Amino acid sequence: REGGCLDKYIGDAVVCLFGAPAGHTDHALRACRGALAAQAEVERLREEFRAQGLPDVYTRIGINTAKLFVGNFGSEQLFDYTAMGDGMNLASRLEGANKAYGTLILIGPRTYELAREHIEVRELDRVRVAGKTEAVQVFELLALKGGLSAEQRETVERYHEALALYRRAAFGQAAALLEAQLKRAPKDGPTAALLGRCYAYLQQPPAADWDGVVSLEK
């Protein structure tokens, strides 16, 4: 529906391309809308499964926007239309990072930049992926513009306040704010994850040259 190209299945993962081969100029927003629609459908399926006493299901999504090599790759033995490049690697890393943060959809900085007028996000962290020294800002995609409840907006605002304190190494103040927020929203994964890091640094402070960046090794 959003014009994405189903590129391939990799084990339990699906790779989709937006902006190629169809040259949509709003490819970043289309990817975000598609991800949110997919999660809404998964949630509908979860309710259906719960009603039938079946096991729970879920999916995590990573979105990144970048300049990539796109086209037909391979040989006479194996030939495939796909995309290659660092940008694909970051999308994959973001998908996996959802597990550590307790999130469902993470997007990279360029995706946010292109779609920001139309989406609701939470600035989540600055991360460094395996094999790279440059840190990138990542965001949790929450809804289309105007789609957040008052409770969700409160959670995001408190998280942003705590994140600013965390980056200044004010771990005690950040922890106090996060503890209070976790009582109001006990299922919020990012709040719990950041609180855990604050506790860890209160027990063992980081090095003097600490930059607040999280390294994603997986």
JSON list of C-alpha atoms in Angstrom, two decimals:
[
{"chain": "A", "resi": 1, "resn": "ARG", "atom": "CA", "xyz": [0.00, 0.00, 0.00]},
{"chain": "A", "resi": 2, "resn": "GLU", "atom": "CA", "xyz": [2.89, 2.40, 0.71]},
{"chain": "A", "resi": 3, "resn": "GLY", "atom": "CA", "xyz": [4.82, 1.49, -2.44]},
{"chain": "A", "resi": 4, "resn": "GLY", "atom": "CA", "xyz": [7.57, -0.51, -0.76]},
{"chain": "A", "resi": 5, "resn": "CYS", "atom": "CA", "xyz": [9.48, -3.20, -2.63]},
{"chain": "A", "resi": 6, "resn": "LEU", "atom": "CA", "xyz": [9.67, -6.57, -0.88]},
{"chain": "A", "resi": 7, "resn": "ASP", "atom": "CA", "xyz": [13.34, -7.31, -1.42]},
{"chain": "A", "resi": 8, "resn": "LYS", "atom": "CA", "xyz": [13.91, -10.60, 0.38]},
{"chain": "A", "resi": 9, "resn": "TYR", "atom": "CA", "xyz": [13.27, -12.87, 3.33]},
{"chain": "A", "resi": 10, "resn": "ILE", "atom": "CA", "xyz": [16.26, -13.60, 5.60]},
{"chain": "A", "resi": 11, "resn": "GLY", "atom": "CA", "xyz": [15.34, -16.25, 8.14]},
{"chain": "A", "resi": 12, "resn": "ASP", "atom": "CA", "xyz": [12.59, -14.62, 10.20]},
{"chain": "A", "resi": 13, "resn": "ALA", "atom": "CA", "xyz": [13.26, -11.16, 8.74]},
{"chain": "A", "resi": 14, "resn": "VAL", "atom": "CA", "xyz": [11.80, -9.25, 5.80]},
{"chain": "A", "resi": 15, "resn": "VAL", "atom": "CA", "xyz": [13.78, -6.59, 3.89]},
{"chain": "A", "resi": 16, "resn": "CYS", "atom": "CA", "xyz": [11.84, -3.83, 2.14]},
{"chain": "A", "resi": 17, "resn": "LEU", "atom": "CA", "xyz": [13.08, -0.96, -0.02]},
{"chain": "A", "resi": 18, "resn": "PHE", "atom": "CA", "xyz": [11.38, 2.41, -0.37]},
{"chain": "A", "resi": 19, "resn": "GLY", "atom": "CA", "xyz": [12.38, 4.84, -3.12]},
{"chain": "A", "resi": 20, "resn": "ALA", "atom": "CA", "xyz": [13.53, 2.04, -5.46]},
{"chain": "A", "resi": 21, "resn": "PRO", "atom": "CA", "xyz": [12.65, 0.79, -7.98]},
{"chain": "A", "resi": 22, "resn": "ALA", "atom": "CA", "xyz": [9.72, 3.24, -7.79]},
{"chain": "A", "resi": 23, "resn": "GLY", "atom": "CA", "xyz": [11.27, 6.68, -7.33]},
{"chain": "A", "resi": 24, "resn": "HIS", "atom": "CA", "xyz": [9.00, 8.11, -4.65]},
{"chain": "A", "resi": 25, "resn": "THR", "atom": "CA", "xyz": [10.35, 11.39, -3.28]},
{"chain": "A", "resi": 26, "resn": "ASP", "atom": "CA", "xyz": [8.52, 10.81, 0.03]},
{"chain": "A", "resi": 27, "resn": "HIS", "atom": "CA", "xyz": [10.11, 7.38, 0.54]},
{"chain": "A", "resi": 28, "resn": "ALA", "atom": "CA", "xyz": [11.07, 8.04, 4.18]},
{"chain": "A", "resi": 29, "resn": "LEU", "atom": "CA", "xyz": [7.50, 8.91, 5.17]},
{"chain": "A", "resi": 30, "resn": "ARG", "atom": "CA", "xyz": [6.16, 5.95, 3.21]},
{"chain": "A", "resi": 31, "resn": "ALA", "atom": "CA", "xyz": [8.48, 3.64, 5.15]},
{"chain": "A", "resi": 32, "resn": "CYS", "atom": "CA", "xyz": [7.31, 5.12, 8.45]},
{"chain": "A", "resi": 33, "resn": "ARG", "atom": "CA", "xyz": [3.65, 4.82, 7.52]},
{"chain": "A", "resi": 34, "resn": "GLY", "atom": "CA", "xyz": [4.20, 1.24, 6.39]},
{"chain": "A", "resi": 35, "resn": "ALA", "atom": "CA", "xyz": [5.97, 0.33, 9.63]},
{"chain": "A", "resi": 36, "resn": "LEU", "atom": "CA", "xyz": [3.20, 1.81, 11.78]},
{"chain": "A", "resi": 37, "resn": "ALA", "atom": "CA", "xyz": [0.53, 0.05, 9.70]},
{"chain": "A", "resi": 38, "resn": "ALA", "atom": "CA", "xyz": [2.40, -3.25, 10.03]},
{"chain": "A", "resi": 39, "resn": "GLN", "atom": "CA", "xyz": [2.59, -2.86, 13.82]},
{"chain": "A", "resi": 40, "resn": "ALA", "atom": "CA", "xyz": [-1.13, -2.04, 13.98]},
{"chain": "A", "resi": 41, "resn": "GLU", "atom": "CA", "xyz": [-1.87, -5.24, 12.08]},
{"chain": "A", "resi": 42, "resn": "VAL", "atom": "CA", "xyz": [0.41, -7.26, 14.36]},
{"chain": "A", "resi": 43, "resn": "GLU", "atom": "CA", "xyz": [-1.40, -5.82, 17.40]},
{"chain": "A", "resi": 44, "resn": "ARG", "atom": "CA", "xyz": [-4.75, -6.84, 15.89]},
{"chain": "A", "resi": 45, "resn": "LEU", "atom": "CA", "xyz": [-3.33, -10.33, 15.37]},
{"chain": "A", "resi": 46, "resn": "ARG", "atom": "CA", "xyz": [-2.06, -10.46, 18.96]},
{"chain": "A", "resi": 47, "resn": "GLU", "atom": "CA", "xyz": [-5.54, -9.72, 20.28]},
{"chain": "A", "resi": 48, "resn": "GLU", "atom": "CA", "xyz": [-6.97, -12.42, 18.06]},
{"chain": "A", "resi": 49, "resn": "PHE", "atom": "CA", "xyz": [-4.36, -14.92, 19.25]},
{"chain": "A", "resi": 50, "resn": "ARG", "atom": "CA", "xyz": [-4.93, -14.03, 22.92]},
{"chain": "A", "resi": 51, "resn": "ALA", "atom": "CA", "xyz": [-8.65, -14.63, 22.51]},
{"chain": "A", "resi": 52, "resn": "GLN", "atom": "CA", "xyz": [-7.90, -18.09, 21.09]},
{"chain": "A", "resi": 53, "resn": "GLY", "atom": "CA", "xyz": [-5.31, -18.94, 23.76]},
{"chain": "A", "resi": 54, "resn": "LEU", "atom": "CA", "xyz": [-2.49, -19.00, 21.20]},
{"chain": "A", "resi": 55, "resn": "PRO", "atom": "CA", "xyz": [1.13, -17.88, 21.81]},
{"chain": "A", "resi": 56, "resn": "ASP", "atom": "CA", "xyz": [1.96, -14.19, 21.63]},
{"chain": "A", "resi": 57, "resn": "VAL", "atom": "CA", "xyz": [3.59, -12.75, 18.49]},
{"chain": "A", "resi": 58, "resn": "TYR", "atom": "CA", "xyz": [5.45, -9.52, 17.80]},
{"chain": "A", "resi": 59, "resn": "THR", "atom": "CA", "xyz": [7.81, -7.97, 15.30]},
{"chain": "A", "resi": 60, "resn": "ARG", "atom": "CA", "xyz": [10.52, -5.32, 15.46]},
{"chain": "A", "resi": 61, "resn": "ILE", "atom": "CA", "xyz": [11.35, -2.87, 12.67]},
{"chain": "A", "resi": 62, "resn": "GLY", "atom": "CA", "xyz": [14.42, -0.79, 11.85]},
{"chain": "A", "resi": 63, "resn": "ILE", "atom": "CA", "xyz": [14.27, 2.00, 9.25]},
{"chain": "A", "resi": 64, "resn": "ASN", "atom": "CA", "xyz": [17.21, 3.90, 7.82]},
{"chain": "A", "resi": 65, "resn": "THR", "atom": "CA", "xyz": [17.49, 6.30, 4.91]},
{"chain": "A", "resi": 66, "resn": "ALA", "atom": "CA", "xyz": [20.74, 6.55, 2.98]},
{"chain": "A", "resi": 67, "resn": "LYS", "atom": "CA", "xyz": [22.36, 6.60, -0.45]},
{"chain": "A", "resi": 68, "resn": "LEU", "atom": "CA", "xyz": [22.81, 2.96, -1.46]},
{"chain": "A", "resi": 69, "resn": "PHE", "atom": "CA", "xyz": [23.92, 0.86, -4.38]},
{"chain": "A", "resi": 70, "resn": "VAL", "atom": "CA", "xyz": [20.63, -0.44, -5.78]},
{"chain": "A", "resi": 71, "resn": "GLY", "atom": "CA", "xyz": [20.21, -2.78, -8.73]},
{"chain": "A", "resi": 72, "resn": "ASN", "atom": "CA", "xyz": [20.87, -6.28, -10.00]},
{"chain": "A", "resi": 73, "resn": "PHE", "atom": "CA", "xyz": [23.76, -7.98, -8.23]},
{"chain": "A", "resi": 74, "resn": "GLY", "atom": "CA", "xyz": [25.26, -11.43, -8.59]},
{"chain": "A", "resi": 75, "resn": "SER", "atom": "CA", "xyz": [26.28, -13.84, -11.29]},
{"chain": "A", "resi": 76, "resn": "GLU", "atom": "CA", "xyz": [24.78, -16.34, -13.70]},
{"chain": "A", "resi": 77, "resn": "GLN", "atom": "CA", "xyz": [24.35, -18.73, -10.78]},
{"chain": "A", "resi": 78, "resn": "LEU", "atom": "CA", "xyz": [22.59, -16.27, -8.45]},
{"chain": "A", "resi": 79, "resn": "PHE", "atom": "CA", "xyz": [21.20, -12.93, -9.61]},
{"chain": "A", "resi": 80, "resn": "ASP", "atom": "CA", "xyz": [19.13, -10.62, -7.45]},
{"chain": "A", "resi": 81, "resn": "TYR", "atom": "CA", "xyz": [17.73, -7.10, -7.34]},
{"chain": "A", "resi": 82, "resn": "THR", "atom": "CA", "xyz": [18.70, -5.58, -3.98]},
{"chain": "A", "resi": 83, "resn": "ALA", "atom": "CA", "xyz": [20.41, -2.69, -2.16]},
{"chain": "A", "resi": 84, "resn": "MET", "atom": "CA", "xyz": [23.88, -2.67, -0.61]},
{"chain": "A", "resi": 85, "resn": "GLY", "atom": "CA", "xyz": [25.81, -0.28, 1.59]},
{"chain": "A", "resi": 86, "resn": "ASP", "atom": "CA", "xyz": [26.40, 0.99, 5.12]},
{"chain": "A", "resi": 87, "resn": "GLY", "atom": "CA", "xyz": [22.86, 2.33, 5.28]},
{"chain": "A", "resi": 88, "resn": "MET", "atom": "CA", "xyz": [21.48, -1.20, 5.04]},
{"chain": "A", "resi": 89, "resn": "ASN", "atom": "CA", "xyz": [23.73, -2.27, 7.89]},
{"chain": "A", "resi": 90, "resn": "LEU", "atom": "CA", "xyz": [22.40, 0.49, 10.15]},
{"chain": "A", "resi": 91, "resn": "ALA", "atom": "CA", "xyz": [18.79, -0.43, 9.38]},
{"chain": "A", "resi": 92, "resn": "SER", "atom": "CA", "xyz": [19.57, -4.00, 10.42]},
{"chain": "A", "resi": 93, "resn": "ARG", "atom": "CA", "xyz": [21.32, -2.83, 13.60]},
{"chain": "A", "resi": 94, "resn": "LEU", "atom": "CA", "xyz": [18.35, -0.64, 14.50]},
{"chain": "A", "resi": 95, "resn": "GLU", "atom": "CA", "xyz": [15.96, -3.55, 14.08]},
{"chain": "A", "resi": 96, "resn": "GLY", "atom": "CA", "xyz": [18.03, -5.60, 16.51]},
{"chain": "A", "resi": 97, "resn": "ALA", "atom": "CA", "xyz": [18.48, -2.69, 18.94]},
{"chain": "A", "resi": 98, "resn": "ASN", "atom": "CA", "xyz": [14.75, -2.64, 19.60]},
{"chain": "A", "resi": 99, "resn": "LYS", "atom": "CA", "xyz": [15.27, -5.64, 21.86]},
{"chain": "A", "resi": 100, "resn": "ALA", "atom": "CA", "xyz": [17.64, -3.74, 24.17]},
{"chain": "A", "resi": 101, "resn": "TYR", "atom": "CA", "xyz": [15.39, -0.69, 24.41]},
{"chain": "A", "resi": 102, "resn": "GLY", "atom": "CA", "xyz": [12.04, -2.45, 24.63]},
{"chain": "A", "resi": 103, "resn": "THR", "atom": "CA", "xyz": [10.82, -0.67, 21.49]},
{"chain": "A", "resi": 104, "resn": "LEU", "atom": "CA", "xyz": [9.11, -1.80, 18.29]},
{"chain": "A", "resi": 105, "resn": "ILE", "atom": "CA", "xyz": [10.26, 0.68, 15.60]},
{"chain": "A", "resi": 106, "resn": "LEU", "atom": "CA", "xyz": [13.58, 2.52, 15.52]},
{"chain": "A", "resi": 107, "resn": "ILE", "atom": "CA", "xyz": [14.52, 4.98, 12.78]},
{"chain": "A", "resi": 108, "resn": "GLY", "atom": "CA", "xyz": [17.81, 6.58, 11.82]},
{"chain": "A", "resi": 109, "resn": "PRO", "atom": "CA", "xyz": [18.62, 10.32, 11.71]},
{"chain": "A", "resi": 110, "resn": "ARG", "atom": "CA", "xyz": [18.08, 10.86, 7.97]},
{"chain": "A", "resi": 111, "resn": "THR", "atom": "CA", "xyz": [14.68, 9.15, 8.08]},
{"chain": "A", "resi": 112, "resn": "TYR", "atom": "CA", "xyz": [13.68, 11.43, 10.94]},
{"chain": "A", "resi": 113, "resn": "GLU", "atom": "CA", "xyz": [14.99, 14.50, 9.12]},
{"chain": "A", "resi": 114, "resn": "LEU", "atom": "CA", "xyz": [12.94, 13.76, 6.01]},
{"chain": "A", "resi": 115, "resn": "ALA", "atom": "CA", "xyz": [9.70, 12.69, 7.73]},
{"chain": "A", "resi": 116, "resn": "ARG", "atom": "CA", "xyz": [9.78, 14.79, 10.92]},
{"chain": "A", "resi": 117, "resn": "GLU", "atom": "CA", "xyz": [6.87, 17.04, 9.92]},
{"chain": "A", "resi": 118, "resn": "HIS", "atom": "CA", "xyz": [4.57, 14.04, 9.67]},
{"chain": "A", "resi": 119, "resn": "ILE", "atom": "CA", "xyz": [5.56, 11.72, 12.52]},
{"chain": "A", "resi": 120, "resn": "GLU", "atom": "CA", "xyz": [5.76, 11.54, 16.31]},
{"chain": "A", "resi": 121, "resn": "VAL", "atom": "CA", "xyz": [9.03, 10.22, 17.74]},
{"chain": "A", "resi": 122, "resn": "ARG", "atom": "CA", "xyz": [11.04, 9.91, 20.90]},
{"chain": "A", "resi": 123, "resn": "GLU", "atom": "CA", "xyz": [14.73, 10.79, 20.68]},
{"chain": "A", "resi": 124, "resn": "LEU", "atom": "CA", "xyz": [16.06, 7.59, 22.13]},
{"chain": "A", "resi": 125, "resn": "ASP", "atom": "CA", "xyz": [19.85, 7.64, 22.20]},
{"chain": "A", "resi": 126, "resn": "ARG", "atom": "CA", "xyz": [23.11, 8.16, 20.39]},
{"chain": "A", "resi": 127, "resn": "VAL", "atom": "CA", "xyz": [24.60, 4.86, 19.29]},
{"chain": "A", "resi": 128, "resn": "ARG", "atom": "CA", "xyz": [27.75, 3.53, 17.69]},
{"chain": "A", "resi": 129, "resn": "VAL", "atom": "CA", "xyz": [27.31, 0.40, 15.61]},
{"chain": "A", "resi": 130, "resn": "ALA", "atom": "CA", "xyz": [29.86, -2.39, 15.36]},
{"chain": "A", "resi": 131, "resn": "GLY", "atom": "CA", "xyz": [32.76, -1.51, 13.10]},
{"chain": "A", "resi": 132, "resn": "LYS", "atom": "CA", "xyz": [32.06, 2.25, 13.15]},
{"chain": "A", "resi": 133, "resn": "THR", "atom": "CA", "xyz": [33.47, 5.10, 15.23]},
{"chain": "A", "resi": 134, "resn": "GLU", "atom": "CA", "xyz": [30.86, 7.70, 14.29]},
{"chain": "A", "resi": 135, "resn": "ALA", "atom": "CA", "xyz": [27.85, 8.01, 16.62]},
{"chain": "A", "resi": 136, "resn": "VAL", "atom": "CA", "xyz": [24.36, 8.41, 15.19]},
{"chain": "A", "resi": 137, "resn": "GLN", "atom": "CA", "xyz": [21.18, 9.71, 16.76]},
{"chain": "A", "resi": 138, "resn": "VAL", "atom": "CA", "xyz": [18.30, 7.24, 16.77]},
{"chain": "A", "resi": 139, "resn": "PHE", "atom": "CA", "xyz": [14.60, 7.74, 17.35]},
{"chain": "A", "resi": 140, "resn": "GLU", "atom": "CA", "xyz": [11.66, 5.59, 18.35]},
{"chain": "A", "resi": 141, "resn": "LEU", "atom": "CA", "xyz": [8.82, 5.96, 15.85]},
{"chain": "A", "resi": 142, "resn": "LEU", "atom": "CA", "xyz": [5.58, 6.20, 17.82]},
{"chain": "A", "resi": 143, "resn": "ALA", "atom": "CA", "xyz": [2.79, 7.48, 15.59]},
{"chain": "A", "resi": 144, "resn": "LEU", "atom": "CA", "xyz": [1.84, 9.76, 12.74]},
{"chain": "A", "resi": 145, "resn": "LYS", "atom": "CA", "xyz": [1.69, 13.47, 13.60]},
{"chain": "A", "resi": 146, "resn": "GLY", "atom": "CA", "xyz": [-0.98, 14.18, 16.20]},
{"chain": "A", "resi": 147, "resn": "GLY", "atom": "CA", "xyz": [-1.42, 10.51, 17.04]},
{"chain": "A", "resi": 148, "resn": "LEU", "atom": "CA", "xyz": [0.05, 10.50, 20.56]},
{"chain": "A", "resi": 149, "resn": "SER", "atom": "CA", "xyz": [-2.17, 10.28, 23.63]},
{"chain": "A", "resi": 150, "resn": "ALA", "atom": "CA", "xyz": [-1.61, 12.69, 26.52]},
{"chain": "A", "resi": 151, "resn": "GLU", "atom": "CA", "xyz": [-0.09, 9.81, 28.51]},
{"chain": "A", "resi": 152, "resn": "GLN", "atom": "CA", "xyz": [2.35, 8.94, 25.70]},
{"chain": "A", "resi": 153, "resn": "ARG", "atom": "CA", "xyz": [3.35, 12.59, 25.32]},
{"chain": "A", "resi": 154, "resn": "GLU", "atom": "CA", "xyz": [4.03, 12.82, 29.05]},
{"chain": "A", "resi": 155, "resn": "THR", "atom": "CA", "xyz": [6.21, 9.70, 28.90]},
{"chain": "A", "resi": 156, "resn": "VAL", "atom": "CA", "xyz": [8.22, 11.12, 25.99]},
{"chain": "A", "resi": 157, "resn": "GLU", "atom": "CA", "xyz": [8.73, 14.49, 27.67]},
{"chain": "A", "resi": 158, "resn": "ARG", "atom": "CA", "xyz": [9.92, 12.93, 30.93]},
{"chain": "A", "resi": 159, "resn": "TYR", "atom": "CA", "xyz": [12.25, 10.62, 29.01]},
{"chain": "A", "resi": 160, "resn": "HIS", "atom": "CA", "xyz": [13.78, 13.56, 27.14]},
{"chain": "A", "resi": 161, "resn": "GLU", "atom": "CA", "xyz": [14.35, 15.38, 30.42]},
{"chain": "A", "resi": 162, "resn": "ALA", "atom": "CA", "xyz": [16.04, 12.32, 31.91]},
{"chain": "A", "resi": 163, "resn": "LEU", "atom": "CA", "xyz": [18.13, 11.78, 28.77]},
{"chain": "A", "resi": 164, "resn": "ALA", "atom": "CA", "xyz": [19.47, 15.33, 29.00]},
{"chain": "A", "resi": 165, "resn": "LEU", "atom": "CA", "xyz": [20.46, 14.73, 32.63]},
{"chain": "A", "resi": 166, "resn": "TYR", "atom": "CA", "xyz": [22.02, 11.38, 31.71]},
{"chain": "A", "resi": 167, "resn": "ARG", "atom": "CA", "xyz": [24.16, 13.01, 29.02]},
{"chain": "A", "resi": 168, "resn": "ARG", "atom": "CA", "xyz": [25.41, 15.51, 31.60]},
{"chain": "A", "resi": 169, "resn": "ALA", "atom": "CA", "xyz": [26.34, 12.51, 33.80]},
{"chain": "A", "resi": 170, "resn": "ALA", "atom": "CA", "xyz": [23.73, 13.58, 36.40]},
{"chain": "A", "resi": 171, "resn": "PHE", "atom": "CA", "xyz": [22.78, 9.93, 36.89]},
{"chain": "A", "resi": 172, "resn": "GLY", "atom": "CA", "xyz": [21.14, 10.35, 40.29]},
{"chain": "A", "resi": 173, "resn": "GLN", "atom": "CA", "xyz": [18.78, 13.08, 39.09]},
{"chain": "A", "resi": 174, "resn": "ALA", "atom": "CA", "xyz": [18.01, 11.17, 35.91]},
{"chain": "A", "resi": 175, "resn": "ALA", "atom": "CA", "xyz": [17.29, 8.00, 37.91]},
{"chain": "A", "resi": 176, "resn": "ALA", "atom": "CA", "xyz": [14.89, 9.81, 40.24]},
{"chain": "A", "resi": 177, "resn": "LEU", "atom": "CA", "xyz": [12.96, 11.20, 37.26]},
{"chain": "A", "resi": 178, "resn": "LEU", "atom": "CA", "xyz": [12.87, 7.82, 35.54]},
{"chain": "A", "resi": 179, "resn": "GLU", "atom": "CA", "xyz": [11.78, 5.99, 38.68]},
{"chain": "A", "resi": 180, "resn": "ALA", "atom": "CA", "xyz": [8.80, 8.32, 39.06]},
{"chain": "A", "resi": 181, "resn": "GLN", "atom": "CA", "xyz": [7.90, 7.95, 35.40]},
{"chain": "A", "resi": 182, "resn": "LEU", "atom": "CA", "xyz": [8.18, 4.16, 35.50]},
{"chain": "A", "resi": 183, "resn": "LYS", "atom": "CA", "xyz": [5.55, 4.09, 38.23]},
{"chain": "A", "resi": 184, "resn": "ARG", "atom": "CA", "xyz": [3.20, 5.96, 35.89]},
{"chain": "A", "resi": 185, "resn": "ALA", "atom": "CA", "xyz": [4.11, 3.91, 32.80]},
{"chain": "A", "resi": 186, "resn": "PRO", "atom": "CA", "xyz": [5.51, 0.58, 34.07]},
{"chain": "A", "resi": 187, "resn": "LYS", "atom": "CA", "xyz": [5.55, -1.02, 30.61]},
{"chain": "A", "resi": 188, "resn": "ASP", "atom": "CA", "xyz": [7.69, 1.64, 28.94]},
{"chain": "A", "resi": 189, "resn": "GLY", "atom": "CA", "xyz": [10.81, -0.16, 27.75]},
{"chain": "A", "resi": 190, "resn": "PRO", "atom": "CA", "xyz": [13.08, 2.85, 27.07]},
{"chain": "A", "resi": 191, "resn": "THR", "atom": "CA", "xyz": [12.42, 4.32, 30.52]},
{"chain": "A", "resi": 192, "resn": "ALA", "atom": "CA", "xyz": [13.38, 1.03, 32.17]},
{"chain": "A", "resi": 193, "resn": "ALA", "atom": "CA", "xyz": [16.45, 0.63, 29.93]},
{"chain": "A", "resi": 194, "resn": "LEU", "atom": "CA", "xyz": [17.79, 4.13, 30.65]},
{"chain": "A", "resi": 195, "resn": "LEU", "atom": "CA", "xyz": [17.09, 3.72, 34.35]},
{"chain": "A", "resi": 196, "resn": "GLY", "atom": "CA", "xyz": [19.14, 0.52, 34.36]},
{"chain": "A", "resi": 197, "resn": "ARG", "atom": "CA", "xyz": [22.07, 2.34, 32.78]},
{"chain": "A", "resi": 198, "resn": "CYS", "atom": "CA", "xyz": [21.81, 5.14, 35.35]},
{"chain": "A", "resi": 199, "resn": "TYR", "atom": "CA", "xyz": [21.92, 2.58, 38.18]},
{"chain": "A", "resi": 200, "resn": "ALA", "atom": "CA", "xyz": [24.97, 0.94, 36.61]},
{"chain": "A", "resi": 201, "resn": "TYR", "atom": "CA", "xyz": [26.85, 4.25, 36.34]},
{"chain": "A", "resi": 202, "resn": "LEU", "atom": "CA", "xyz": [25.92, 5.22, 39.89]},
{"chain": "A", "resi": 203, "resn": "GLN", "atom": "CA", "xyz": [27.58, 1.99, 41.02]},
{"chain": "A", "resi": 204, "resn": "GLN", "atom": "CA", "xyz": [30.56, 2.35, 38.68]},
{"chain": "A", "resi": 205, "resn": "PRO", "atom": "CA", "xyz": [30.96, 5.81, 37.11]},
{"chain": "A", "resi": 206, "resn": "PRO", "atom": "CA", "xyz": [32.07, 5.96, 33.46]},
{"chain": "A", "resi": 207, "resn": "ALA", "atom": "CA", "xyz": [35.51, 7.07, 32.33]},
{"chain": "A", "resi": 208, "resn": "ALA", "atom": "CA", "xyz": [36.39, 10.75, 32.30]},
{"chain": "A", "resi": 209, "resn": "ASP", "atom": "CA", "xyz": [36.11, 10.89, 28.49]},
{"chain": "A", "resi": 210, "resn": "TRP", "atom": "CA", "xyz": [32.63, 9.29, 28.48]},
{"chain": "A", "resi": 211, "resn": "ASP", "atom": "CA", "xyz": [30.54, 10.72, 25.63]},
{"chain": "A", "resi": 212, "resn": "GLY", "atom": "CA", "xyz": [27.15, 9.25, 26.43]},
{"chain": "A", "resi": 213, "resn": "VAL", "atom": "CA", "xyz": [27.17, 7.05, 23.33]},
{"chain": "A", "resi": 214, "resn": "VAL", "atom": "CA", "xyz": [26.01, 3.44, 23.50]},
{"chain": "A", "resi": 215, "resn": "SER", "atom": "CA", "xyz": [27.91, 0.86, 21.46]},
{"chain": "A", "resi": 216, "resn": "LEU", "atom": "CA", "xyz": [25.74, -1.63, 19.60]},
{"chain": "A", "resi": 217, "resn": "GLU", "atom": "CA", "xyz": [27.77, -4.76, 19.10]},
{"chain": "A", "resi": 218, "resn": "LYS", "atom": "CA", "xyz": [24.89, -6.81, 17.74]}
]
